[in-house]
mmCIF file of C-alpha atoms in Angstrom:
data_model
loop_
_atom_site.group_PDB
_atom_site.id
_atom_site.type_symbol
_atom_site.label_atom_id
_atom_site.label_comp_id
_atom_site.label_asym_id
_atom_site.label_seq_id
_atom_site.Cartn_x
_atom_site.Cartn_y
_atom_site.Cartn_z
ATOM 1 C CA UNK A 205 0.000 0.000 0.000
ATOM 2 C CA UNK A 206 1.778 3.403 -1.000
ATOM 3 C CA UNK A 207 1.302 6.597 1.300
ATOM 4 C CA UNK A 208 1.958 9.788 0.550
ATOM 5 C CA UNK A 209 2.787 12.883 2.720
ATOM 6 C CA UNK A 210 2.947 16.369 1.009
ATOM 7 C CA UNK A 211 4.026 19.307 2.886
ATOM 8 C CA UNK A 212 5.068 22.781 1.951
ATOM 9 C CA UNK A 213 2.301 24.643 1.161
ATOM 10 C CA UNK A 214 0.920 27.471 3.086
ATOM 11 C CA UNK A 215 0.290 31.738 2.133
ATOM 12 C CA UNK A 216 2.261 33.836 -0.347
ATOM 13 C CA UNK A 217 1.785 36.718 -2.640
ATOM 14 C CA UNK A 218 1.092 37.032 -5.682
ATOM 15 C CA UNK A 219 4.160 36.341 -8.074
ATOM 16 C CA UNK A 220 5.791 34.346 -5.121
ATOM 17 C CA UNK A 221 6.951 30.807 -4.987
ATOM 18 C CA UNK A 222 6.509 27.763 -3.199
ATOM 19 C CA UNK A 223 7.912 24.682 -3.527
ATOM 20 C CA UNK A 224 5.849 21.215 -2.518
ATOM 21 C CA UNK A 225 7.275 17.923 -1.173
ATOM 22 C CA UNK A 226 5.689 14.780 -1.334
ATOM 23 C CA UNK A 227 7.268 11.435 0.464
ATOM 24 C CA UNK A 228 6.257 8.059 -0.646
ATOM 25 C CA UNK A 229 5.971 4.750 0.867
ATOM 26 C CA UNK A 230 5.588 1.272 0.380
ATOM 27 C CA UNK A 231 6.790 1.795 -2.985
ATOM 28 C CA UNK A 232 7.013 -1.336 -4.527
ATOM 29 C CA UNK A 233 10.696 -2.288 -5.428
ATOM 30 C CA UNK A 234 9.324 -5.049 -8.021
ATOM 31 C CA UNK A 235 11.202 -4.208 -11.575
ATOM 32 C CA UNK A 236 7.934 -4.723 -13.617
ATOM 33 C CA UNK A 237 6.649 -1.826 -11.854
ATOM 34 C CA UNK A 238 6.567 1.297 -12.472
ATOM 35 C CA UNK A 239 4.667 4.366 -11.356
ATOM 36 C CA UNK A 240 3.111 7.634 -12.779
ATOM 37 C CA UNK A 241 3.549 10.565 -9.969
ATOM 38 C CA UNK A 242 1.660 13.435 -10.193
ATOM 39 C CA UNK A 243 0.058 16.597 -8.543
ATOM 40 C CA UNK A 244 -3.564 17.528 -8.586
ATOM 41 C CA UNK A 245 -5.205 20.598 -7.366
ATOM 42 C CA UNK A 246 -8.167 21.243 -5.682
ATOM 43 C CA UNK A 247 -10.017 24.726 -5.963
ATOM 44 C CA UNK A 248 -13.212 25.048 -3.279
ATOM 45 C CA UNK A 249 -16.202 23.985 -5.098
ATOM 46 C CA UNK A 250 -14.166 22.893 -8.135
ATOM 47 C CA UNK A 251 -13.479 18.856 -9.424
ATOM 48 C CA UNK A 252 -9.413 18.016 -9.139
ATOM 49 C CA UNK A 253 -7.051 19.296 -11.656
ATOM 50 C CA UNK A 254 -4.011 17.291 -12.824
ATOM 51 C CA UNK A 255 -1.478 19.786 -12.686
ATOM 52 C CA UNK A 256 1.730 18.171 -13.388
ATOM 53 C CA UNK A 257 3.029 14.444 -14.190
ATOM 54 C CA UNK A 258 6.340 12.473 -14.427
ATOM 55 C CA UNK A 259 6.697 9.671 -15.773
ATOM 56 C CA UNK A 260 10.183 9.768 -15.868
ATOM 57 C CA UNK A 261 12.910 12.292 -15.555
ATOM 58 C CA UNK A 262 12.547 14.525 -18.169
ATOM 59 C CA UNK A 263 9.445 12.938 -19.570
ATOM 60 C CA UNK A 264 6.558 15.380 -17.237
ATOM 61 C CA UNK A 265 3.501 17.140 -18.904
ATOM 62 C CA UNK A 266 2.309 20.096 -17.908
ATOM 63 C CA UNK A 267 -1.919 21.063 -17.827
ATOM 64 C CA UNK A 268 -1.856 24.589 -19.420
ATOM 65 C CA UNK A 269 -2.579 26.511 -16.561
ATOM 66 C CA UNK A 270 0.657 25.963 -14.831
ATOM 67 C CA UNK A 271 2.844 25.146 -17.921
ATOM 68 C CA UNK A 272 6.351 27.369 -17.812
ATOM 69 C CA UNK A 273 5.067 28.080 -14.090
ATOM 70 C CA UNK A 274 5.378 24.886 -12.843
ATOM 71 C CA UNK A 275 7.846 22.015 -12.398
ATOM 72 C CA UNK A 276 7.709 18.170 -11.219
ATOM 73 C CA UNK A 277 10.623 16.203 -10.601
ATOM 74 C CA UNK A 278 11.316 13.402 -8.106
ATOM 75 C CA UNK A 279 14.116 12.551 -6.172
ATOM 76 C CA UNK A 280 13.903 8.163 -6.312
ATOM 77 C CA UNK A 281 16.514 7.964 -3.250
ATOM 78 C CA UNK A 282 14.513 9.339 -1.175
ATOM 79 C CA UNK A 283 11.438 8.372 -2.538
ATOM 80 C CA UNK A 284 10.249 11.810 -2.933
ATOM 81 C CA UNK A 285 8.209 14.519 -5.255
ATOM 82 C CA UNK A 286 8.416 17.866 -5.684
ATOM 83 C CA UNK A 287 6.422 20.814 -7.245
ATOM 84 C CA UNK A 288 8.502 23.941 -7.601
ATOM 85 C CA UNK A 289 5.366 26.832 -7.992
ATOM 86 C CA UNK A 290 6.537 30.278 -9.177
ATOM 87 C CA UNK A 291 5.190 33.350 -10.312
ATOM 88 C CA UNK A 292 1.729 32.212 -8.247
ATOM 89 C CA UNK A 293 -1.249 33.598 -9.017
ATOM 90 C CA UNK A 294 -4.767 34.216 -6.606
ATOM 91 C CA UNK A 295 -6.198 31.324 -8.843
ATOM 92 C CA UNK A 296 -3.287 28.777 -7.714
ATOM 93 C CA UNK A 297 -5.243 28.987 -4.427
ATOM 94 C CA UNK A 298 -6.672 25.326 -3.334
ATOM 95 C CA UNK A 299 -5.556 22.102 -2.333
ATOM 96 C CA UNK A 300 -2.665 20.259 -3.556
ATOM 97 C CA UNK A 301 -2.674 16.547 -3.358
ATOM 98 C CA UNK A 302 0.578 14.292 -4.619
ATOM 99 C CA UNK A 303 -0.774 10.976 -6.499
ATOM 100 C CA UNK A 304 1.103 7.213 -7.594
ATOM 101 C CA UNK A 305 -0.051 5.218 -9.939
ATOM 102 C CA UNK A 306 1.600 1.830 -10.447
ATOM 103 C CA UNK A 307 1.918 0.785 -13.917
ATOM 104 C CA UNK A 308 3.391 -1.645 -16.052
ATOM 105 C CA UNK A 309 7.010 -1.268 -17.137
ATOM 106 C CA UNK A 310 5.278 -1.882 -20.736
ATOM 107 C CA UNK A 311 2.852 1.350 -20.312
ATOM 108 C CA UNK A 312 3.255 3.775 -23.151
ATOM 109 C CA UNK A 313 1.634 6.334 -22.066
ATOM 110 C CA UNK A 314 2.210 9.557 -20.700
ATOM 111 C CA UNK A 315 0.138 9.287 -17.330
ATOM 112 C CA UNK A 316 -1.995 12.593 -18.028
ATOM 113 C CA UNK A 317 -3.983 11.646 -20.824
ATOM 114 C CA UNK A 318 -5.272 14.938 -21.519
ATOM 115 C CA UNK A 319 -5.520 15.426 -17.919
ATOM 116 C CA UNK A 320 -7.911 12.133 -16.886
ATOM 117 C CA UNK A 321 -5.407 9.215 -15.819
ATOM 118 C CA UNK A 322 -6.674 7.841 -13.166
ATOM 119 C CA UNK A 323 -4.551 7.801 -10.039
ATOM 120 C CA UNK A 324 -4.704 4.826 -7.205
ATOM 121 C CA UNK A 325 -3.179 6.953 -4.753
ATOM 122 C CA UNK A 326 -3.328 10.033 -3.117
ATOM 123 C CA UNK A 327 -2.396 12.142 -0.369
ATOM 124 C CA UNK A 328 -4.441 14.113 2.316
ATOM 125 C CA UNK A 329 -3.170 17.393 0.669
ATOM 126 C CA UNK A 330 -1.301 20.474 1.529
ATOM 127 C CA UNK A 331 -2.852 23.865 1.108
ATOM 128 C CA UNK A 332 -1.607 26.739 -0.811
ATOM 129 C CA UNK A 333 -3.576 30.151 -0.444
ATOM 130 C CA UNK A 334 -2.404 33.161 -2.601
ATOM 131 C CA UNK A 335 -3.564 36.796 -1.841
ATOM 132 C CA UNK A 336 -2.555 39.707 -3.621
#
C-alpha cells in the first residue's frame, strides 16, 4: 500500500513561490513496476485538476494553466516529489494533493492523458492560499 505525505504549502503573494514535497511509501521495489507521480489541485467547489506528471525524468507534462510556471521532478533515493510553484497567481489557491499510480514497465503512455489518468493513490493534501 503506498502513502503519501505532502508538505510545503501554506500563504504567499502574488508572483511568489513555493515549492511542494511529497514522500512516498511502500513503494514497490518489483522491476515490472513502475509508477506515474503526479500533482492535482483542488479549488473550493471545483473537481481536481491534474497539474503536473512524471513519468520519468525529463518525460513530465504540464496542464496549461501551470505550464512554464510549474515544475515536477522526483528525487527516487529518497522516494520523494516535488512541485517547484513560481510566479503564483490568486487562482493557484486550493488544495494540492501528490498521487502514484503503479503501472506496467510496458505502459506507453504519458500518465496525463489529456488530464484524466486515473490515479490509485493520493495524499491528504497540503494547502496553498495566494492573496494579492
Amino acid at each position: 500500500q503506498v502513502q503519501l505525505a505532502e508538505s510545503g504549502g501554506g500563504s504567499v503573494q502574488v508572483g511568489g513561490s513555493l515549492r511542494l514535497s511529497c514522500e512516498a511509501s511502500g513503494v514497490s521495489t518489483y522491476t515490472h513496476v513502475r509508477y506515474c507521480m503526479g500533482w492535482f489541485r483542488q479549488r473550493p467547489g471545483e473537481e481536481r485538476e491534474l497539474l503536473a506528471v512524471i513519468k520519468a525524468p525529463g518525460r513530465t507534462t504540464y496542464a496549461e494553466s501551470v505550464k512554464g510556471r510549474f515544475t515536477i521532478s522526483k528525487d527516487n533515493a529518497k522516494n520523494t516529489l516535488y512541485l517547484q510553484m513560481s510566479s503564483l497567481k490568486p487562482e493557484d489557491t486550493g488544495m494540492y494533493y501528490c498521487a502514484a499510480d503503479p503501472v506496467a514497465v510496458s505502459y506507453g503512455g504519458d500518465c496525463y492523458s489529456e488530464g484524466g489518468h486515473e490515479y490509485h493513490y493520493r495524499g491528504q493534501g497540503t494547502q496553498v492560499t495566494v492573496s494579492s
